[in-house]
PDB file of C-alpha atoms in Angstrom:
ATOM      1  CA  UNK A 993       0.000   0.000   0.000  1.00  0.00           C
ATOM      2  CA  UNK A 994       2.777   2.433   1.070  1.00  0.00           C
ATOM      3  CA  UNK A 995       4.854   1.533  -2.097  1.00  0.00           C
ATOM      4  CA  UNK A 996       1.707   2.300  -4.560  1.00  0.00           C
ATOM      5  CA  UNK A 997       0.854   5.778  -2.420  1.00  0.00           C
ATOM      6  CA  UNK A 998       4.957   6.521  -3.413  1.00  0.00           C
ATOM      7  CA  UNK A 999       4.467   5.592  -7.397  1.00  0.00           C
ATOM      8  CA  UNK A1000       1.067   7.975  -7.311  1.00  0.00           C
ATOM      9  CA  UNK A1001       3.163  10.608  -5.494  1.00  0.00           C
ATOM     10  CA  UNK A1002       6.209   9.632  -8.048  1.00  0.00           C
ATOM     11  CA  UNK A1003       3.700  10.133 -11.104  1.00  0.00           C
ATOM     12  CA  UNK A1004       1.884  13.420  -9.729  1.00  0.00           C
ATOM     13  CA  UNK A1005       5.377  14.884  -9.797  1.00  0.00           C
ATOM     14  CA  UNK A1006       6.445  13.848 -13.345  1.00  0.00           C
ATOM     15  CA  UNK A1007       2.923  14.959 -14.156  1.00  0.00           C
ATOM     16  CA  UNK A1008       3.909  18.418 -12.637  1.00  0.00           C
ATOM     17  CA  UNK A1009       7.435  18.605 -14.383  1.00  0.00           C
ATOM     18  CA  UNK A1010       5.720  17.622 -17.762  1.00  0.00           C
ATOM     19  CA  UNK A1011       3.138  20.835 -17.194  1.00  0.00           C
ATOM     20  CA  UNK A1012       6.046  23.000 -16.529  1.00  0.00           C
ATOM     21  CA  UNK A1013       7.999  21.881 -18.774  1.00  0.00           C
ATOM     22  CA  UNK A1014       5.007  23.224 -21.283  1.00  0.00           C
ATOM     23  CA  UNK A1015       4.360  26.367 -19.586  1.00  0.00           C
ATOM     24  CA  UNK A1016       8.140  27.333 -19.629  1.00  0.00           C
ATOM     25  CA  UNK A1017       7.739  26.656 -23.659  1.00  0.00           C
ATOM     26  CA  UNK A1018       4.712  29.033 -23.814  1.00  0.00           C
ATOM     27  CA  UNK A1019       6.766  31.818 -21.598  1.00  0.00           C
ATOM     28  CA  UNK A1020      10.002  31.294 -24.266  1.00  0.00           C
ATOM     29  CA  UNK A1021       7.407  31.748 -26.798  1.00  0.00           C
ATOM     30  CA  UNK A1022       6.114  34.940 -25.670  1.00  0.00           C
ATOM     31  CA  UNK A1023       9.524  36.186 -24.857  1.00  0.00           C
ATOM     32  CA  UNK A1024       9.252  36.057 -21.325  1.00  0.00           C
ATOM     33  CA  UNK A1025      12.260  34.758 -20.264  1.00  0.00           C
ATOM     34  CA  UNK A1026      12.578  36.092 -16.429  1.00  0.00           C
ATOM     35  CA  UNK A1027       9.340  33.986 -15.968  1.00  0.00           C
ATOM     36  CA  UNK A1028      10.437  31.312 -17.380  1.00  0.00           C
ATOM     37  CA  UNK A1029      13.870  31.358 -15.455  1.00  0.00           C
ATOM     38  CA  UNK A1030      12.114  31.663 -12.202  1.00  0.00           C
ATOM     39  CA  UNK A1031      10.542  28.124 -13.217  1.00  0.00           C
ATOM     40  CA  UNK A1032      13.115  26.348 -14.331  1.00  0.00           C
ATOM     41  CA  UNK A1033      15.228  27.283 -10.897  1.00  0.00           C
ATOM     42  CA  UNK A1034      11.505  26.031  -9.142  1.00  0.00           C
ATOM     43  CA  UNK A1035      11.801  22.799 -10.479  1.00  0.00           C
ATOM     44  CA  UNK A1036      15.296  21.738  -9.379  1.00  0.00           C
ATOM     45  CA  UNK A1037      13.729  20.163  -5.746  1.00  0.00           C
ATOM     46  CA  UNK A1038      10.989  18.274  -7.486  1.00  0.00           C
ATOM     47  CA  UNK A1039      13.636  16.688 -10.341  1.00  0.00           C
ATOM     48  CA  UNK A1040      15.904  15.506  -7.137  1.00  0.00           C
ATOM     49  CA  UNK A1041      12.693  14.447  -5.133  1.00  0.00           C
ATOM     50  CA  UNK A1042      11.523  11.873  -8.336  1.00  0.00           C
ATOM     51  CA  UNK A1043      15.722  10.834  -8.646  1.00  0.00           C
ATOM     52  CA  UNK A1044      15.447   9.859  -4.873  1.00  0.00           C
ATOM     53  CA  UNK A1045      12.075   8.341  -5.277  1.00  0.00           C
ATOM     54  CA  UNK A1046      12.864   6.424  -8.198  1.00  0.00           C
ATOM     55  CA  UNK A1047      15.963   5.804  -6.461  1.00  0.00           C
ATOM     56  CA  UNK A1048      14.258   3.524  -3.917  1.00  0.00           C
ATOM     57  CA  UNK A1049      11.094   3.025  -4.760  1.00  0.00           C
ATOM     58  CA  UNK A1050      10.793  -0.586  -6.466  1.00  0.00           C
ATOM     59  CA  UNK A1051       8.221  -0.329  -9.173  1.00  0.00           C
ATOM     60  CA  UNK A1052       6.441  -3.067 -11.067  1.00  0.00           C
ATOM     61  CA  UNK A1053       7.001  -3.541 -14.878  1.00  0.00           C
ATOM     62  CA  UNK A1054       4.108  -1.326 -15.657  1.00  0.00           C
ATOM     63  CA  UNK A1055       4.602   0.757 -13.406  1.00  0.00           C
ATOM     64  CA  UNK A1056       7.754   1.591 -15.001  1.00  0.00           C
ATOM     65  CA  UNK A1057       6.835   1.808 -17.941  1.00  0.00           C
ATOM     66  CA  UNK A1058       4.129   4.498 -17.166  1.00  0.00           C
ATOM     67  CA  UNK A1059       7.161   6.259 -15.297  1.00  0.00           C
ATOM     68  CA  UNK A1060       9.709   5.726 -18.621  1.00  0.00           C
ATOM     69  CA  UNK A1061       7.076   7.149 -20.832  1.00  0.00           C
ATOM     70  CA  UNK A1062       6.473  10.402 -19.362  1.00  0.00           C
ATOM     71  CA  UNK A1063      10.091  10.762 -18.316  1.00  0.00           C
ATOM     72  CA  UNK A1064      10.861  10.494 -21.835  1.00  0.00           C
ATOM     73  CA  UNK A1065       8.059  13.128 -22.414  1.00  0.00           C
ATOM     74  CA  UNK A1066       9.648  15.254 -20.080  1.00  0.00           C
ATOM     75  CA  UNK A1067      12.821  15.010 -21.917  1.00  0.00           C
ATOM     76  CA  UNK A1068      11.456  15.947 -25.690  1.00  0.00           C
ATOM     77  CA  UNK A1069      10.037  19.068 -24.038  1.00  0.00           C
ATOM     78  CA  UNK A1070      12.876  20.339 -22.521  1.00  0.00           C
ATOM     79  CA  UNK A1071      15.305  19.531 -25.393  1.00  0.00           C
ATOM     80  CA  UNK A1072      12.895  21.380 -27.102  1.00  0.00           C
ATOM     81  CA  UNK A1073      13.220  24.267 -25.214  1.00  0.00           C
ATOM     82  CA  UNK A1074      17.145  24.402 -25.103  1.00  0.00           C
ATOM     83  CA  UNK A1075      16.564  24.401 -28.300  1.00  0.00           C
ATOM     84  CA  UNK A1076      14.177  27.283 -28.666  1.00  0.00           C
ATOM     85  CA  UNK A1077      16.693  29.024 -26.636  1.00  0.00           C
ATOM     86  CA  UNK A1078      19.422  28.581 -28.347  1.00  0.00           C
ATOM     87  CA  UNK A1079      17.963  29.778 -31.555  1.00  0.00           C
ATOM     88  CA  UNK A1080      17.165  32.799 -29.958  1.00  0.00           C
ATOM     89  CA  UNK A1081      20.041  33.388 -28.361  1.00  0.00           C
ATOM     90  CA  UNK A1082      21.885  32.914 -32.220  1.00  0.00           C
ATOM     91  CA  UNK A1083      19.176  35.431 -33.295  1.00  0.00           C
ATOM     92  CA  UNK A1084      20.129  38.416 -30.351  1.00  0.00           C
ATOM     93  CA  UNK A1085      24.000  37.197 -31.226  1.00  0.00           C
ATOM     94  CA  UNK A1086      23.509  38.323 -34.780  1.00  0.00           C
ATOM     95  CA  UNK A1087      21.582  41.518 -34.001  1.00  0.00           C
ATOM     96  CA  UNK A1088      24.308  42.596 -31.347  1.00  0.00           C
ATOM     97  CA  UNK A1089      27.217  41.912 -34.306  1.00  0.00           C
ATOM     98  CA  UNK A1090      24.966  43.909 -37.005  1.00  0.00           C
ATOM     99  CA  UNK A1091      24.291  46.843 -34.420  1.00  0.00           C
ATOM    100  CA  UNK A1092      28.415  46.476 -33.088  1.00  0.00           C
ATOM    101  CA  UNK A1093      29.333  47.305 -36.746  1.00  0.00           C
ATOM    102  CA  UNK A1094      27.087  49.822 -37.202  1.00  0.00           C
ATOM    103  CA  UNK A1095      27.974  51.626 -33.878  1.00  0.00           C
ATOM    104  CA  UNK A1096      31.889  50.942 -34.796  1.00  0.00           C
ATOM    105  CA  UNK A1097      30.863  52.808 -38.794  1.00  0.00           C
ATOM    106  CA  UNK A1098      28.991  55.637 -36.813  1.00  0.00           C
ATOM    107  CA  UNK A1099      32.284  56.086 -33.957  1.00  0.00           C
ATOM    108  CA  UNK A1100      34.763  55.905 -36.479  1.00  0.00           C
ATOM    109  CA  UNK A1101      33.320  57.983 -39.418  1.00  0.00           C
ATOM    110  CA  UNK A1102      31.327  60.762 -37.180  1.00  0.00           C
ATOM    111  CA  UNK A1103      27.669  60.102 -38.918  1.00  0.00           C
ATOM    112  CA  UNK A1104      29.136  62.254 -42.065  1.00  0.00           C
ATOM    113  CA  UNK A1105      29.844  60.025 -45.092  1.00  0.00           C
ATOM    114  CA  UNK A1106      30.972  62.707 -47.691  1.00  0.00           C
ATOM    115  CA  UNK A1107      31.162  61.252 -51.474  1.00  0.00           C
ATOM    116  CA  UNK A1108      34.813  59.561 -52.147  1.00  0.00           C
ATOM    117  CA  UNK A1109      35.032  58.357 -48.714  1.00  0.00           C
ATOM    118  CA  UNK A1110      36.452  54.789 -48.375  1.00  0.00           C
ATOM    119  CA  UNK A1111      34.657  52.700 -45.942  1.00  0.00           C
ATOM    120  CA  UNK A1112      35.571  49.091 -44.813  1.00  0.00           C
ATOM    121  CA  UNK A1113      32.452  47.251 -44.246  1.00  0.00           C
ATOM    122  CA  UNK A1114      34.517  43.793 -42.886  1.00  0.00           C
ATOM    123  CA  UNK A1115      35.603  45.220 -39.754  1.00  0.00           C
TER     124      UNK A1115
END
């Protein structure tokens, strides 16, 4: 009885990590990373309360299965949010180089391009 109260508590907490493992996708969607940092660092006690649970806890075959299935779910989300990130994070790198060369053009030329003028646009 004790050990099947410990796989429902074992599975409510997956179940949890799955949901905010969606909601942090929806707040990298919307661009709202501070939320969704605040979440992630929320979610570090529950992942090492299921590794200690799992840890001990001795599960039937089905039972782990259920538990393999939506660890694996859990894992496809959130490699699908590191990857969100790092797209966007590729995206803000190539804005920040496009603005850095525009700010160097604008500090080393003054703003006044007269005709003639050589500029080098690889620096």
């Amino acid at each position: 009885m004790q050990s099947e109260q410990q796989y429902q508590q074992l599975l409510m907490q997956y179940k949890q990590l799955k949901t905010g493992a969606e909601d942090i996708s929806e707040k990298i969607d919307k661009e709202d990373f501070d939320s969704a940092i605040v979440m992630i660092k929320q979610r570090e006690q529950v992942f090492l309360s299921c590794k200690c649970m799992r840890k001990y806890l001795e599960l039937t075959p089905v039972q782990q299965k259920e538990v393999d299935k939506i660890v694996e779910e859990i894992k496809a989300l959130e490699l699908s949010n590191i990857k969100k990130l790092e797209k966007g994070m590729a995206e803000v790198q190539l804005e920040l180089t496009k603005t850095q060369k525009s700010q160097r053009i604008q500090n080393a030329y003054g703003g006044k391009f007269a005709p003639g003028n050589m500029i080098n646009f690889q620096e």
